[in-house]
mmCIF file of C-alpha atoms in Angstrom:
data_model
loop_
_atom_site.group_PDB
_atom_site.id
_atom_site.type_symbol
_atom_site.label_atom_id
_atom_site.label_comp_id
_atom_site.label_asym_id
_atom_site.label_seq_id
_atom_site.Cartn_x
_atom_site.Cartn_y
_atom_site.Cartn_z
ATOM 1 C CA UNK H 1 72.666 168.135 111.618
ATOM 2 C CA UNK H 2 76.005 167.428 113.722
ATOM 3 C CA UNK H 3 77.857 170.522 115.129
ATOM 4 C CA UNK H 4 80.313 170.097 112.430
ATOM 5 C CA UNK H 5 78.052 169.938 109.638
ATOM 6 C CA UNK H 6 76.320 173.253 111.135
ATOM 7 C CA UNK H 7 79.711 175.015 111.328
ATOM 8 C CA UNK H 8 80.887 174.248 107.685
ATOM 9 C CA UNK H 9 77.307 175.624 106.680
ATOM 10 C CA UNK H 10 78.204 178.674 108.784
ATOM 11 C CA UNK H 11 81.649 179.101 107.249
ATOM 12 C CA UNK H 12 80.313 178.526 103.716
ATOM 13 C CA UNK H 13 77.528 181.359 104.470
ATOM 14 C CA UNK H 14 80.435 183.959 105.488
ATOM 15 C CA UNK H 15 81.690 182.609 102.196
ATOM 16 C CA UNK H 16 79.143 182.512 99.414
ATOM 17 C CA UNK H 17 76.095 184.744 100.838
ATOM 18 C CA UNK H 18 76.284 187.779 98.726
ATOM 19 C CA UNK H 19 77.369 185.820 95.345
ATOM 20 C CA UNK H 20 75.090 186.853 92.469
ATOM 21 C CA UNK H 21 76.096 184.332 89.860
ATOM 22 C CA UNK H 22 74.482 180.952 90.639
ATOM 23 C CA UNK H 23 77.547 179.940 93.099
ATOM 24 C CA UNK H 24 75.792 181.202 96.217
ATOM 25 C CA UNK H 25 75.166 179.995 99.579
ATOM 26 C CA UNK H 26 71.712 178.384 98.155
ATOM 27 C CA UNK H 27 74.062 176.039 95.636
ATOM 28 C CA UNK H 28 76.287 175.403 97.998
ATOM 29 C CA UNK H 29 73.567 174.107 100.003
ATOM 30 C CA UNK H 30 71.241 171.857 97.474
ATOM 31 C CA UNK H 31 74.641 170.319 96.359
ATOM 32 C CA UNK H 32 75.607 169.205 100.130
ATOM 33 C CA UNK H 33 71.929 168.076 100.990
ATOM 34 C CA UNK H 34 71.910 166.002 97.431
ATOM 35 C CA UNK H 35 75.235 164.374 97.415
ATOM 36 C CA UNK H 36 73.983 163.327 101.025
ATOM 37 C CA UNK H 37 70.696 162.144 99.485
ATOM 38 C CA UNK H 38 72.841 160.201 96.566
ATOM 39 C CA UNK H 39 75.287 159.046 99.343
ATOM 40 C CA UNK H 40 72.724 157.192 101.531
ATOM 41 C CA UNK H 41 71.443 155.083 98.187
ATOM 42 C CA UNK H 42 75.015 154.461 96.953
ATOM 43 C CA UNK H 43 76.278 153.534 100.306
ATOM 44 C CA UNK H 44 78.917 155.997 100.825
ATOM 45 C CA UNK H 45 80.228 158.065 103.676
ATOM 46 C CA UNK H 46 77.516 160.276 104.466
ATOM 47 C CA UNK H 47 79.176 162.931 106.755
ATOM 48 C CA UNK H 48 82.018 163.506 103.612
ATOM 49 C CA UNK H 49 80.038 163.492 101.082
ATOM 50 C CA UNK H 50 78.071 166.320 102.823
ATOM 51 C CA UNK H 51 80.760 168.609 104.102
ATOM 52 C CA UNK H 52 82.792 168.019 100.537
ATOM 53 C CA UNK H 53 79.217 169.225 99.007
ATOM 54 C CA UNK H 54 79.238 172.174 100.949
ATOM 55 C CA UNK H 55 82.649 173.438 100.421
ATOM 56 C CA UNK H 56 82.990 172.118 96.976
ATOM 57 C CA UNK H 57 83.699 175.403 95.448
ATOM 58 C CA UNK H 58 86.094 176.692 97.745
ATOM 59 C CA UNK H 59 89.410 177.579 96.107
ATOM 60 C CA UNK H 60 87.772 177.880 92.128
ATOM 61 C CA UNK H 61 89.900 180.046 90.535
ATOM 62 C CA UNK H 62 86.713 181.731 89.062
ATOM 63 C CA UNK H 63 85.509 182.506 92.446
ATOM 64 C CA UNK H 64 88.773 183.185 94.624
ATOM 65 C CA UNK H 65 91.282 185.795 93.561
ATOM 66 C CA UNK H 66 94.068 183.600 95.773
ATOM 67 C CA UNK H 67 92.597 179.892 95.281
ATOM 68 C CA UNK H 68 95.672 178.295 97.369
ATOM 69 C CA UNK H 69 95.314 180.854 100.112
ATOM 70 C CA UNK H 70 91.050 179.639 100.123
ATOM 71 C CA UNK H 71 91.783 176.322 100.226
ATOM 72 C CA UNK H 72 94.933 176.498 103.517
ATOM 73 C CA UNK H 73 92.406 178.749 104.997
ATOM 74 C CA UNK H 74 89.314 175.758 105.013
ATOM 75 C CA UNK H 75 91.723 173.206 106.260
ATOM 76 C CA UNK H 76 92.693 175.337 109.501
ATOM 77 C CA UNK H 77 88.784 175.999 109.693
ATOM 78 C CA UNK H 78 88.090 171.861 109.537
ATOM 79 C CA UNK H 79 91.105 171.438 112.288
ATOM 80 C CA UNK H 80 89.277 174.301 114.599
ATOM 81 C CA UNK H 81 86.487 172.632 114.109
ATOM 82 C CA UNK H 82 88.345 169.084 115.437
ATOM 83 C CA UNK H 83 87.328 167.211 112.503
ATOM 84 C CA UNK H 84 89.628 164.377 111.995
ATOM 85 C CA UNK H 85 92.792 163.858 109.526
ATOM 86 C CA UNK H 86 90.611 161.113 107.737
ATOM 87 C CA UNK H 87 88.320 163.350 107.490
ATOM 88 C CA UNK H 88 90.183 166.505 106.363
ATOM 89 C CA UNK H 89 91.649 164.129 103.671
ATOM 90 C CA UNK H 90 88.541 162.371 102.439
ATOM 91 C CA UNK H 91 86.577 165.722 102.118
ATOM 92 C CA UNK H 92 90.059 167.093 100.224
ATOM 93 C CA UNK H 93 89.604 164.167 98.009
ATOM 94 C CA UNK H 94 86.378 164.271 97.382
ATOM 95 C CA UNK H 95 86.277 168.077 96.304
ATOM 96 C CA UNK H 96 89.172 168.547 94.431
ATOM 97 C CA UNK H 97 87.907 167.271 91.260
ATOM 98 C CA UNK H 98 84.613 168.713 91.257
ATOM 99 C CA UNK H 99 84.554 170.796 88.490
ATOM 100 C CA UNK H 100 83.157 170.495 84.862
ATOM 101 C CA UNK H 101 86.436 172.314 83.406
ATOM 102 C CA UNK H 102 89.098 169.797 84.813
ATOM 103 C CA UNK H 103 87.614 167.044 82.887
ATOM 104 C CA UNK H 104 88.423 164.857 85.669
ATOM 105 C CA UNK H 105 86.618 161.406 87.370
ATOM 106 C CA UNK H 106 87.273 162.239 91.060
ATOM 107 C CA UNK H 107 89.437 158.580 92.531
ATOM 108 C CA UNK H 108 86.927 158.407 95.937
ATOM 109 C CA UNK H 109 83.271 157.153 95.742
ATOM 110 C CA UNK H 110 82.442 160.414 97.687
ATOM 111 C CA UNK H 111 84.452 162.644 94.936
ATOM 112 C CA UNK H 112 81.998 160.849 92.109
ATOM 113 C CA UNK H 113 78.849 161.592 94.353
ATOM 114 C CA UNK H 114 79.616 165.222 94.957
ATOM 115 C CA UNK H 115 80.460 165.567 91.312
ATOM 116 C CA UNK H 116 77.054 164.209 90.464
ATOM 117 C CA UNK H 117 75.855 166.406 93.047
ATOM 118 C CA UNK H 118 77.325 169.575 91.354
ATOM 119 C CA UNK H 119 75.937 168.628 88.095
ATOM 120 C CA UNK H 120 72.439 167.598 89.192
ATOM 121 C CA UNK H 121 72.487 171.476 90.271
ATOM 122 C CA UNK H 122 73.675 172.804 86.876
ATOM 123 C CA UNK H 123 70.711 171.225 85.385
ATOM 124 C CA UNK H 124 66.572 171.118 84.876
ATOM 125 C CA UNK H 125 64.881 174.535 86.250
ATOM 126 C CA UNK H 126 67.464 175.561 88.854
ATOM 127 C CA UNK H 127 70.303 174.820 86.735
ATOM 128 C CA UNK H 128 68.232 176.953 83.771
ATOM 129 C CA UNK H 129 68.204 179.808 86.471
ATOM 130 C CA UNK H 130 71.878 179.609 87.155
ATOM 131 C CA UNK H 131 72.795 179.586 83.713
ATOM 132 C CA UNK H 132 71.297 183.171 82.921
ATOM 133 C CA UNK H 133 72.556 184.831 86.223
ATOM 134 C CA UNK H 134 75.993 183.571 85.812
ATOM 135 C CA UNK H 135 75.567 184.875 81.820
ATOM 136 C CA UNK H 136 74.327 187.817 83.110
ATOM 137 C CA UNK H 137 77.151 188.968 85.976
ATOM 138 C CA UNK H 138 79.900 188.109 83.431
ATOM 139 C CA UNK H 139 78.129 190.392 80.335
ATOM 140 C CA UNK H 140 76.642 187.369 78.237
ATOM 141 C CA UNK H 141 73.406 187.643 75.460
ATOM 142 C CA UNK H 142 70.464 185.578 75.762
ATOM 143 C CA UNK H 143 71.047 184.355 71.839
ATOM 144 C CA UNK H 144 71.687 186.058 69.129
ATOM 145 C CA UNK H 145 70.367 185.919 65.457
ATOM 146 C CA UNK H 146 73.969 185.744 64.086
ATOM 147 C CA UNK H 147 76.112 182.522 64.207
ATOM 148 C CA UNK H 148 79.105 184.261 65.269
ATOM 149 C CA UNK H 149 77.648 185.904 68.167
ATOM 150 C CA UNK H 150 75.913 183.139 69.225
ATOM 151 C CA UNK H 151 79.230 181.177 70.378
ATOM 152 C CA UNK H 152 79.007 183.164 73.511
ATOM 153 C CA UNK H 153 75.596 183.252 74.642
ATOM 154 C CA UNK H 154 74.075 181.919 77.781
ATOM 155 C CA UNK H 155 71.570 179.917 75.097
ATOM 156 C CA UNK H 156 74.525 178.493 73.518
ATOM 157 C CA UNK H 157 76.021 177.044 77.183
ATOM 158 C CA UNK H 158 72.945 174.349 77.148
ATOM 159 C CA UNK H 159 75.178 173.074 74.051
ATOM 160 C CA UNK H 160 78.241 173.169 75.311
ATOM 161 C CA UNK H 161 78.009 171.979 78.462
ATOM 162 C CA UNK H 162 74.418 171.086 80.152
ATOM 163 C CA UNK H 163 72.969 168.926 77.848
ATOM 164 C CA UNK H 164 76.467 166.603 77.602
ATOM 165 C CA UNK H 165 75.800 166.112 81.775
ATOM 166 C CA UNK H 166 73.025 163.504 81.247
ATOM 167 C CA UNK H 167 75.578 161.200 79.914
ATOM 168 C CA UNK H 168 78.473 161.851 82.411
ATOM 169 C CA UNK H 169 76.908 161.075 85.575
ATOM 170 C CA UNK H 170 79.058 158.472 87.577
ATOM 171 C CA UNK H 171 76.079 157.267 89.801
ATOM 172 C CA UNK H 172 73.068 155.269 89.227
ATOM 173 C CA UNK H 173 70.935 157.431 91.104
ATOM 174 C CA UNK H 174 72.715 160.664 89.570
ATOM 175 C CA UNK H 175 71.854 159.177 86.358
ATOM 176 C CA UNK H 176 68.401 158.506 87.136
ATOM 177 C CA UNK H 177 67.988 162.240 88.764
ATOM 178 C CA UNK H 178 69.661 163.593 85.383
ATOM 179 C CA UNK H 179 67.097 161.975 83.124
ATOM 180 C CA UNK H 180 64.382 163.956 84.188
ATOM 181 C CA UNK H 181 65.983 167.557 84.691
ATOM 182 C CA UNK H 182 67.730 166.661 80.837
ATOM 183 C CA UNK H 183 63.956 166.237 79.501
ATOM 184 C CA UNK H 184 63.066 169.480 80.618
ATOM 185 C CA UNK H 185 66.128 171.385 79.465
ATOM 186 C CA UNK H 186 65.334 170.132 76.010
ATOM 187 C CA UNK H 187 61.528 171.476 76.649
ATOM 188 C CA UNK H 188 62.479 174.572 77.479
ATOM 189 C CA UNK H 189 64.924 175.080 74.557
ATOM 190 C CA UNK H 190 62.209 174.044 72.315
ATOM 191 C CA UNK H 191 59.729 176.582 73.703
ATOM 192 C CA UNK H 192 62.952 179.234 73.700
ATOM 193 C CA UNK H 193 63.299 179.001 69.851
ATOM 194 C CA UNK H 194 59.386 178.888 69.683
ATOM 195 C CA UNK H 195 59.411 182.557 70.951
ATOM 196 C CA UNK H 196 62.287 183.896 69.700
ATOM 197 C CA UNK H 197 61.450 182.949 66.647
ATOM 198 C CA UNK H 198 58.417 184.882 66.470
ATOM 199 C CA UNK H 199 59.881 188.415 66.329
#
């Protein structure tokens, strides 16, 4: 790990540590190591797609109270840290359009990696994890026998948004990786229903 790389993970720890929702330091960290993975087979910059992995969710309005103030506050850090104006700007650009809710293809080959990266995480037994602690911290149900209670469930998130990310994967090896966490998503749903259903 370069001395840069080591101080973003530092920052991001002072950052995400004591987050109890499934956007902790531990996230932060699968999604930099895998977009680097997915990087080195799609033959992208390695060092961005890394460092835009790790501070991916710095500046999300769910997780900053003052998103622009996050986000001036990382670029100093990257300029202490004498990373150059390319790079500032390509890990900008290729964490800016991260996020699920935008609805956006990030422009950069790095952007689409770390995107693919994010998702990855947000899917198969870690994503499954993530789903109920985030659920949990913000007052969600499990399921719920009525229909109109269901719409806000943690259950009910698999439908909405983790079993569509199979299919939106901009990478061939994101795609590939997706496959087999997707499988198991729709396993566990199956045995999910199974139980509940038994009561």
């Amino acid at each position: 790990m370069s001395d840069k790389t080591a101080a973003i993970r530092d920052y991001v720890y002072s950052l995400f540590n004591d987050d109890v929702a499934g956007h902790d330091f531990f996230h932060m960290k699968r999604v930099a190591h895998m977009a680097k993975d997915i990087a080195s087979r799609e033959q992208a910059d390695l060092f961005i797609c890394e460092a835009a992995g790790w501070v991916h969710d710095i500046g999300d309005r769910k997780l900053f109270s003052d998103s622009e103030q996050a986000l001036e506050e990382l670029e100093h850090f990257l300029q202490s840290i004498h990373c150059t104006h390319e790079e500032i700007n390509g890990i900008r650009a290729a964490s800016k359009d991260v996020s699920f809710s935008k609805g956006i293809i990030p422009a950069t080959l790095e952007g689409r990696i770390v995107q693919d990266a994010d998702r990855l995480d947000a899917i198969g037994a870690v994503g499954i994890a993530r789903t109920f602690a985030y659920g949990a911290a913000n007052g969600q149900l499990l399921w719920h026998d009525s229909w109109d209670r269901q719409q806000s469930t943690s259950i009910q998130h698999f439908y909405d948004k983790l079993l569509r990310l199979k299919d939106m994967m901009n990478t061939a090896t994101g795609a590939q990786i997706a496959a087999g966490r997707h499988q198991f998503m729709k396993s566990y749903l199956k045995q999910f229903f199974r139980e509940w259903q038994q009561h």
